[in-house]
């Protein structure tokens, strides 16, 4: 097996980090809010835990399988577009050459330079197609091995994120106590997670932390009042 | 108010359609699976409905608000990168010129043509920066008005998607009957939705329909068994 280059390693780890962020964002928010909502409407921690675990399983599978299928679709889409561009370069080269020319003029080149550049770029069919895929269609070749890895990472992160707020209901006697501890633990986790997520993506970390916590609190608060409203009817 | 061009209208409607697809995909799957899971563990349709509505509210807010904040972050990120490119073009023009040249050589141009093209592209600072943003960083200017619209559309689609499977529990006497009808209605909706979603994105529609339904069925099945397992402990 060849050693992956430094750049590939960097890309792989950041794709994984991105998947962890996607899974954790939703996992920390939705099961937390659902459990909080139910704790205002039912008397048994067992019910909150049952619903919470069902949600975590449902959400993990929906997100993981959804992500896997979306990744597979992306790979198929790229292959189909690549085949089409290859066919077009063979069958209607003058149309495709015109597209390259238009693209280069759109970049800001003079007609003469664009003409020269277009002739160079369309000399080799392989290079021509690569250029069209990347700069006309904006498509980068997706990594086929990425889809299953990505699915597992998102599902796992969602489950980990969801178990954090739910753990409070395991360790307390009533749904009300569970809600108190779940809220404290989860808001703290959302603040810390939002802080690091923002630093990772180059955003101001403090506002990022507050936004993340506010989203969780808004979802939990709304779920709490809706569940209480429904149960009282 | 100026009339939007045809192209902008096309972009707006496809962005909206994309948001509807995102919201419906998850809305049809996760609340359906949660309700199915609970119906195997509790005796009251009221509890399934309470938990289902709490989930729909939590999920809508988490997805909608999450989408809104992500959109805002994208707008801020673009503005920050734009300011940085403008500053770099002013303070280290020779470094930036070298980057344009490398990019053009990477496209497949000869050194002489790339040099000519780079000189043309860097004549006007505005055009230069636009070129760097689009082709070096791969960033398109995001529409700032898109974020709130997108958030509302995703949240609304999630709620509509979630109310479809839940409606069966309103109209039946026991959770078991609710599950039967909910499963039938939702799998039908997932098939139809998967079919049109695939046609919309240019994928083969029949496999797309089956994949969508299989994801929902897998999530619901797993949630059902986990909830039953937990409740029996």
PDB file of C-alpha atoms in Angstrom, chain A residues 26 29-30 33-34 37-38 41-42 46-47 49-51 53-55 57-59 61-63 65-66 69 73 76-77 103-104 107-110 113 116-117 120-121 127 131 135 201 203 211-212 214-215 218-219 222-223 226-227 230-231, chain B residues 26 29-30 33-34 37-38 41-42 46-47 49-51 53-55 57-59 61-63 65-66 69 73 76-77 103-104 107-110 113 116-117 120-121 127 131 135 201 203 211-212 214-215 218-219 222-223 226-227 230-231:
ATOM      1  CA  UNK A  26     -27.615  17.517  15.726  1.00  0.00           C
ATOM      2  CA  UNK A  29     -29.528  19.294  20.118  1.00  0.00           C
ATOM      3  CA  UNK A  30     -32.445  17.121  19.000  1.00  0.00           C
ATOM      4  CA  UNK A  33     -34.750  18.884  23.182  1.00  0.00           C
ATOM      5  CA  UNK A  34     -36.991  15.827  22.821  1.00  0.00           C
ATOM      6  CA  UNK A  37     -39.957  18.271  26.035  1.00  0.00           C
ATOM      7  CA  UNK A  38     -41.143  14.923  27.353  1.00  0.00           C
ATOM      8  CA  UNK A  41     -45.287  16.047  30.051  1.00  0.00           C
ATOM      9  CA  UNK A  42     -44.664  12.602  31.579  1.00  0.00           C
ATOM     10  CA  UNK A  46     -38.187   5.415  31.891  1.00  0.00           C
ATOM     11  CA  UNK A  47     -40.440   6.881  29.203  1.00  0.00           C
ATOM     12  CA  UNK A  49     -35.177   7.311  28.252  1.00  0.00           C
ATOM     13  CA  UNK A  50     -37.163   4.999  25.934  1.00  0.00           C
ATOM     14  CA  UNK A  51     -38.158   7.879  23.664  1.00  0.00           C
ATOM     15  CA  UNK A  53     -32.968   6.104  22.851  1.00  0.00           C
ATOM     16  CA  UNK A  54     -35.518   5.508  20.055  1.00  0.00           C
ATOM     17  CA  UNK A  55     -34.771   8.997  18.747  1.00  0.00           C
ATOM     18  CA  UNK A  57     -31.278   5.182  17.002  1.00  0.00           C
ATOM     19  CA  UNK A  58     -33.684   6.672  14.433  1.00  0.00           C
ATOM     20  CA  UNK A  59     -31.601   9.824  13.991  1.00  0.00           C
ATOM     21  CA  UNK A  61     -29.600   5.618  11.076  1.00  0.00           C
ATOM     22  CA  UNK A  62     -31.385   8.363   9.134  1.00  0.00           C
ATOM     23  CA  UNK A  63     -28.305  10.610   9.193  1.00  0.00           C
ATOM     24  CA  UNK A  65     -27.598   5.946   5.957  1.00  0.00           C
ATOM     25  CA  UNK A  66     -28.714   9.244   4.407  1.00  0.00           C
ATOM     26  CA  UNK A  69     -26.474   7.171   0.092  1.00  0.00           C
ATOM     27  CA  UNK A  73     -24.967   9.364  -5.359  1.00  0.00           C
ATOM     28  CA  UNK A  76     -22.257   8.108  -9.449  1.00  0.00           C
ATOM     29  CA  UNK A  77     -23.104  11.677 -10.448  1.00  0.00           C
ATOM     30  CA  UNK A 103     -15.370  30.410 -19.603  1.00  0.00           C
ATOM     31  CA  UNK A 104     -11.938  31.985 -20.141  1.00  0.00           C
ATOM     32  CA  UNK A 107     -12.628  34.981 -16.136  1.00  0.00           C
ATOM     33  CA  UNK A 108     -11.563  38.318 -17.634  1.00  0.00           C
ATOM     34  CA  UNK A 109      -9.146  37.361 -20.416  1.00  0.00           C
ATOM     35  CA  UNK A 110      -8.971  39.279 -23.670  1.00  0.00           C
ATOM     36  CA  UNK A 113      -5.453  35.430 -24.994  1.00  0.00           C
ATOM     37  CA  UNK A 116      -4.722  31.005 -27.353  1.00  0.00           C
ATOM     38  CA  UNK A 117      -5.466  29.497 -23.908  1.00  0.00           C
ATOM     39  CA  UNK A 120      -3.836  24.865 -25.390  1.00  0.00           C
ATOM     40  CA  UNK A 121      -6.395  23.509 -22.938  1.00  0.00           C
ATOM     41  CA  UNK A 127      -6.905  17.534 -19.680  1.00  0.00           C
ATOM     42  CA  UNK A 131     -10.782  21.384 -16.977  1.00  0.00           C
ATOM     43  CA  UNK A 135     -14.137  24.915 -13.803  1.00  0.00           C
ATOM     44  CA  UNK A 201     -13.779  26.943  10.852  1.00  0.00           C
ATOM     45  CA  UNK A 203     -15.089  31.986  13.007  1.00  0.00           C
ATOM     46  CA  UNK A 211     -25.168  30.534  18.994  1.00  0.00           C
ATOM     47  CA  UNK A 212     -24.778  26.796  19.491  1.00  0.00           C
ATOM     48  CA  UNK A 214     -28.965  29.260  22.018  1.00  0.00           C
ATOM     49  CA  UNK A 215     -30.056  26.824  19.282  1.00  0.00           C
ATOM     50  CA  UNK A 218     -34.571  27.304  21.815  1.00  0.00           C
ATOM     51  CA  UNK A 219     -35.278  23.789  20.522  1.00  0.00           C
ATOM     52  CA  UNK A 222     -40.160  24.979  22.343  1.00  0.00           C
ATOM     53  CA  UNK A 223     -40.380  21.183  22.633  1.00  0.00           C
ATOM     54  CA  UNK A 226     -45.489  21.994  22.953  1.00  0.00           C
ATOM     55  CA  UNK A 227     -45.328  18.653  24.803  1.00  0.00           C
ATOM     56  CA  UNK A 230     -50.461  18.541  24.020  1.00  0.00           C
ATOM     57  CA  UNK A 231     -50.470  16.501  27.237  1.00  0.00           C
TER      58      UNK A 231
ATOM     59  CA  UNK B  26     -35.422  14.103   7.527  1.00  0.00           C
ATOM     60  CA  UNK B  29     -37.851   9.718   8.398  1.00  0.00           C
ATOM     61  CA  UNK B  30     -36.976  10.639  11.979  1.00  0.00           C
ATOM     62  CA  UNK B  33     -39.143   6.193  13.174  1.00  0.00           C
ATOM     63  CA  UNK B  34     -39.510   7.685  16.652  1.00  0.00           C
ATOM     64  CA  UNK B  37     -40.363   2.940  18.024  1.00  0.00           C
ATOM     65  CA  UNK B  38     -42.570   4.242  20.816  1.00  0.00           C
ATOM     66  CA  UNK B  41     -43.203   0.245  23.848  1.00  0.00           C
ATOM     67  CA  UNK B  42     -46.176   2.266  25.171  1.00  0.00           C
ATOM     68  CA  UNK B  46     -51.394  10.219  23.330  1.00  0.00           C
ATOM     69  CA  UNK B  47     -47.811   9.550  24.419  1.00  0.00           C
ATOM     70  CA  UNK B  49     -48.322  11.970  19.676  1.00  0.00           C
ATOM     71  CA  UNK B  50     -46.759  14.025  22.492  1.00  0.00           C
ATOM     72  CA  UNK B  51     -43.305  12.631  21.785  1.00  0.00           C
ATOM     73  CA  UNK B  53     -44.857  16.605  18.242  1.00  0.00           C
ATOM     74  CA  UNK B  54     -41.996  17.383  20.633  1.00  0.00           C
ATOM     75  CA  UNK B  55     -39.597  15.786  18.150  1.00  0.00           C
ATOM     76  CA  UNK B  57     -40.735  21.016  17.076  1.00  0.00           C
ATOM     77  CA  UNK B  58     -37.208  20.206  18.283  1.00  0.00           C
ATOM     78  CA  UNK B  59     -36.092  18.979  14.868  1.00  0.00           C
ATOM     79  CA  UNK B  61     -35.954  24.463  15.231  1.00  0.00           C
ATOM     80  CA  UNK B  62     -32.608  22.662  15.284  1.00  0.00           C
ATOM     81  CA  UNK B  63     -32.583  22.282  11.474  1.00  0.00           C
ATOM     82  CA  UNK B  65     -32.021  27.714  13.194  1.00  0.00           C
ATOM     83  CA  UNK B  66     -28.954  25.602  12.408  1.00  0.00           C
ATOM     84  CA  UNK B  69     -26.799  30.339  11.439  1.00  0.00           C
ATOM     85  CA  UNK B  73     -21.624  32.184   8.860  1.00  0.00           C
ATOM     86  CA  UNK B  76     -19.478  36.409   7.066  1.00  0.00           C
ATOM     87  CA  UNK B  77     -16.828  33.947   5.904  1.00  0.00           C
ATOM     88  CA  UNK B 103      -3.331  28.352 -10.865  1.00  0.00           C
ATOM     89  CA  UNK B 104      -3.280  28.934 -14.627  1.00  0.00           C
ATOM     90  CA  UNK B 107      -5.169  24.347 -15.454  1.00  0.00           C
ATOM     91  CA  UNK B 108      -2.834  23.137 -18.175  1.00  0.00           C
ATOM     92  CA  UNK B 109      -1.616  26.345 -19.831  1.00  0.00           C
ATOM     93  CA  UNK B 110       1.945  26.722 -21.138  1.00  0.00           C
ATOM     94  CA  UNK B 113       0.320  31.761 -22.158  1.00  0.00           C
ATOM     95  CA  UNK B 116       0.203  36.552 -20.544  1.00  0.00           C
ATOM     96  CA  UNK B 117      -3.138  35.545 -18.985  1.00  0.00           C
ATOM     97  CA  UNK B 120      -4.357  40.409 -17.976  1.00  0.00           C
ATOM     98  CA  UNK B 121      -6.250  39.020 -15.000  1.00  0.00           C
ATOM     99  CA  UNK B 127     -11.418  41.455 -11.270  1.00  0.00           C
ATOM    100  CA  UNK B 131     -10.831  35.549  -9.902  1.00  0.00           C
ATOM    101  CA  UNK B 135     -10.999  29.856  -8.801  1.00  0.00           C
ATOM    102  CA  UNK B 201     -31.217  15.561  -9.297  1.00  0.00           C
ATOM    103  CA  UNK B 203     -30.509  10.143 -10.719  1.00  0.00           C
ATOM    104  CA  UNK B 211     -33.316   3.810  -1.185  1.00  0.00           C
ATOM    105  CA  UNK B 212     -35.470   6.496   0.430  1.00  0.00           C
ATOM    106  CA  UNK B 214     -35.367   1.574   2.836  1.00  0.00           C
ATOM    107  CA  UNK B 215     -33.750   4.326   4.929  1.00  0.00           C
ATOM    108  CA  UNK B 218     -34.428   0.730   8.625  1.00  0.00           C
ATOM    109  CA  UNK B 219     -34.624   3.696  11.007  1.00  0.00           C
ATOM    110  CA  UNK B 222     -34.264  -0.203  14.620  1.00  0.00           C
ATOM    111  CA  UNK B 223     -36.080   2.356  16.778  1.00  0.00           C
ATOM    112  CA  UNK B 226     -34.524  -0.591  20.745  1.00  0.00           C
ATOM    113  CA  UNK B 227     -37.586   0.987  22.376  1.00  0.00           C
ATOM    114  CA  UNK B 230     -35.492  -0.713  26.809  1.00  0.00           C
ATOM    115  CA  UNK B 231     -39.106  -0.842  27.947  1.00  0.00           C
TER     116      UNK B 231
END
